[in-house]
mmCIF file of C-alpha atoms in Angstrom:
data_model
loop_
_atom_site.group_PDB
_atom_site.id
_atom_site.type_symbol
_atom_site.label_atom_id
_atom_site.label_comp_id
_atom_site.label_asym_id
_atom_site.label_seq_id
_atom_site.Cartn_x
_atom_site.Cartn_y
_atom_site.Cartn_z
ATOM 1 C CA UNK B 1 150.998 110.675 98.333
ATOM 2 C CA UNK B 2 150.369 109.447 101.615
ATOM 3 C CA UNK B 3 147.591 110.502 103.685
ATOM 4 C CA UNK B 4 148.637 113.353 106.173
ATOM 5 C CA UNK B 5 147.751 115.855 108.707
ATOM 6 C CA UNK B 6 149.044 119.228 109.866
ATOM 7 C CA UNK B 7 151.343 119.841 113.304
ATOM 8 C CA UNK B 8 152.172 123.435 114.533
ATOM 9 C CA UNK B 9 154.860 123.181 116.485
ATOM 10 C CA UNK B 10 155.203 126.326 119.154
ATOM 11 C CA UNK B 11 158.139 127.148 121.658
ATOM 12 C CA UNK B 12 156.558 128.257 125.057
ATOM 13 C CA UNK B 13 159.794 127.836 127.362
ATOM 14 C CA UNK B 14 161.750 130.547 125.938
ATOM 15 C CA UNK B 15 164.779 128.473 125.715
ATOM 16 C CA UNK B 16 166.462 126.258 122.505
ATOM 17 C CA UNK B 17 164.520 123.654 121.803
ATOM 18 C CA UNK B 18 165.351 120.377 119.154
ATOM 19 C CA UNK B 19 162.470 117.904 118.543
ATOM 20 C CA UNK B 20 162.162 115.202 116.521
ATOM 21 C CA UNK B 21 159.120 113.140 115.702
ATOM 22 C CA UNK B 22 159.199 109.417 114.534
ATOM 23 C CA UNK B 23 156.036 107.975 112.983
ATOM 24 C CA UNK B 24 155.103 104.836 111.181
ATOM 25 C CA UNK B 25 151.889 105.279 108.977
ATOM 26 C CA UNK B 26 149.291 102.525 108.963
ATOM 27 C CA UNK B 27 150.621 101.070 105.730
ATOM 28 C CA UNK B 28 154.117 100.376 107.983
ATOM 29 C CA UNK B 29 156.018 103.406 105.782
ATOM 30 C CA UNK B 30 158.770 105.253 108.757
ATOM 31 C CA UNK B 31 159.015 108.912 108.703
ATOM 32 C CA UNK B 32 161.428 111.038 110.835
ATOM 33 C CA UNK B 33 160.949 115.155 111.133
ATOM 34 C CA UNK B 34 163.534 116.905 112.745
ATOM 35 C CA UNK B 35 163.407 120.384 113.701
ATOM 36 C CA UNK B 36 165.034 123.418 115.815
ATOM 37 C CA UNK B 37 161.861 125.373 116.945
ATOM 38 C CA UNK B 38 162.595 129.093 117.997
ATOM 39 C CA UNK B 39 158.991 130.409 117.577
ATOM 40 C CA UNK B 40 155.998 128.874 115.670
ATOM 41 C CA UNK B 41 156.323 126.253 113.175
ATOM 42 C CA UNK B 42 153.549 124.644 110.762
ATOM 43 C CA UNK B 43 154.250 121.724 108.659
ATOM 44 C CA UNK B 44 152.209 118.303 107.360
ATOM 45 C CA UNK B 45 153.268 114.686 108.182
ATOM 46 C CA UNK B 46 152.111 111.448 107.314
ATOM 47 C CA UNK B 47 149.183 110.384 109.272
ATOM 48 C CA UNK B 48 150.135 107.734 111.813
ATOM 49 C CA UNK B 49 151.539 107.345 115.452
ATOM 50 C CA UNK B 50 154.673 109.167 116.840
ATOM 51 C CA UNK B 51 157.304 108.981 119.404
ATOM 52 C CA UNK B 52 158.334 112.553 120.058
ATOM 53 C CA UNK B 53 161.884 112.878 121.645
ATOM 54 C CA UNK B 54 162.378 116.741 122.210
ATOM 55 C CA UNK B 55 165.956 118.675 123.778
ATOM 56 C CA UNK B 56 164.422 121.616 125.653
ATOM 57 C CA UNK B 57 167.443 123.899 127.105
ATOM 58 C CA UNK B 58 168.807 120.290 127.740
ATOM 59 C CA UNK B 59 166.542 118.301 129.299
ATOM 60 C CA UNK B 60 164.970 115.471 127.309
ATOM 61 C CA UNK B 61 161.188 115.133 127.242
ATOM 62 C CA UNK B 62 159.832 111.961 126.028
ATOM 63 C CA UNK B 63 156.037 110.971 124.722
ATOM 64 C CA UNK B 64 153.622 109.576 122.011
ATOM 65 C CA UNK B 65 150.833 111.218 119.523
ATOM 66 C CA UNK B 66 148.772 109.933 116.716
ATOM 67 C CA UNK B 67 147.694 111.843 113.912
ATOM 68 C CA UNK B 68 144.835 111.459 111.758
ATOM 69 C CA UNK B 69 144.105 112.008 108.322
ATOM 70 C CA UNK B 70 143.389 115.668 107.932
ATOM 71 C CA UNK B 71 143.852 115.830 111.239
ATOM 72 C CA UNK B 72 145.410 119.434 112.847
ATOM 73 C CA UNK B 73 147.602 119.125 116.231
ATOM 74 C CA UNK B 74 149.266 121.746 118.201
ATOM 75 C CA UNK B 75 152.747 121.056 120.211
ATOM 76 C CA UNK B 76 152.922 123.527 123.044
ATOM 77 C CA UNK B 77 156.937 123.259 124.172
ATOM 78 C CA UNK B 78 157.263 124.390 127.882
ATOM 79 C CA UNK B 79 160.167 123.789 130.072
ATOM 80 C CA UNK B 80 158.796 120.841 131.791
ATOM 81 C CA UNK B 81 156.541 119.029 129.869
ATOM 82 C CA UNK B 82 155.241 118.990 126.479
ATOM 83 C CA UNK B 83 151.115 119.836 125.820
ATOM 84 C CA UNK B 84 149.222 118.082 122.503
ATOM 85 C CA UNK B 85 145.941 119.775 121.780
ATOM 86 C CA UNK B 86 144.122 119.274 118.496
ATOM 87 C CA UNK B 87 144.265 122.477 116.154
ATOM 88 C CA UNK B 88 141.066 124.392 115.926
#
């Protein structure tokens, strides 16, 4: 029942790609999504601020989001760097 938002996640580098995203919401609650993404993937989290540590053909790209209540975000995954754009 906590407030949340939505995050597409979207593999651009056309290689495997692992990324998983570790929040705390502004009540202090920790939340940890892992997931393989091969294409497109859409799923909610708890709104709050991330660390994002994502495995893309083996390199490791680190960096930091925060997501709003009701809030949309797109992850483009490239190769070499990782692009956060809010969902339209």
């Amino acid at each position: 029942y906590l407030p949340s938002g939505s995050i597409q996640l979207v593999n651009k580098s056309k290689v495997e790609v692992y990324i998983s995203l570790q929040g705390t919401t502004q009540d202090g609650y920790t939340t940890i999504l892992e997931y393989p993404v091969n294409g497109t993937i859409k799923t909610n989290a708890p709104a709050g601020k991330y660390v994002y540590v994502a495995w893309v053909g083996g390199n490791k790209l680190i960096g930091k989001f925060s997501l709003g209540r009701l809030d949309g975000i797109v992850i483009n995954i490239y190769k070499d760097r990782i692009e956060i754009k809010a969902q339209k």
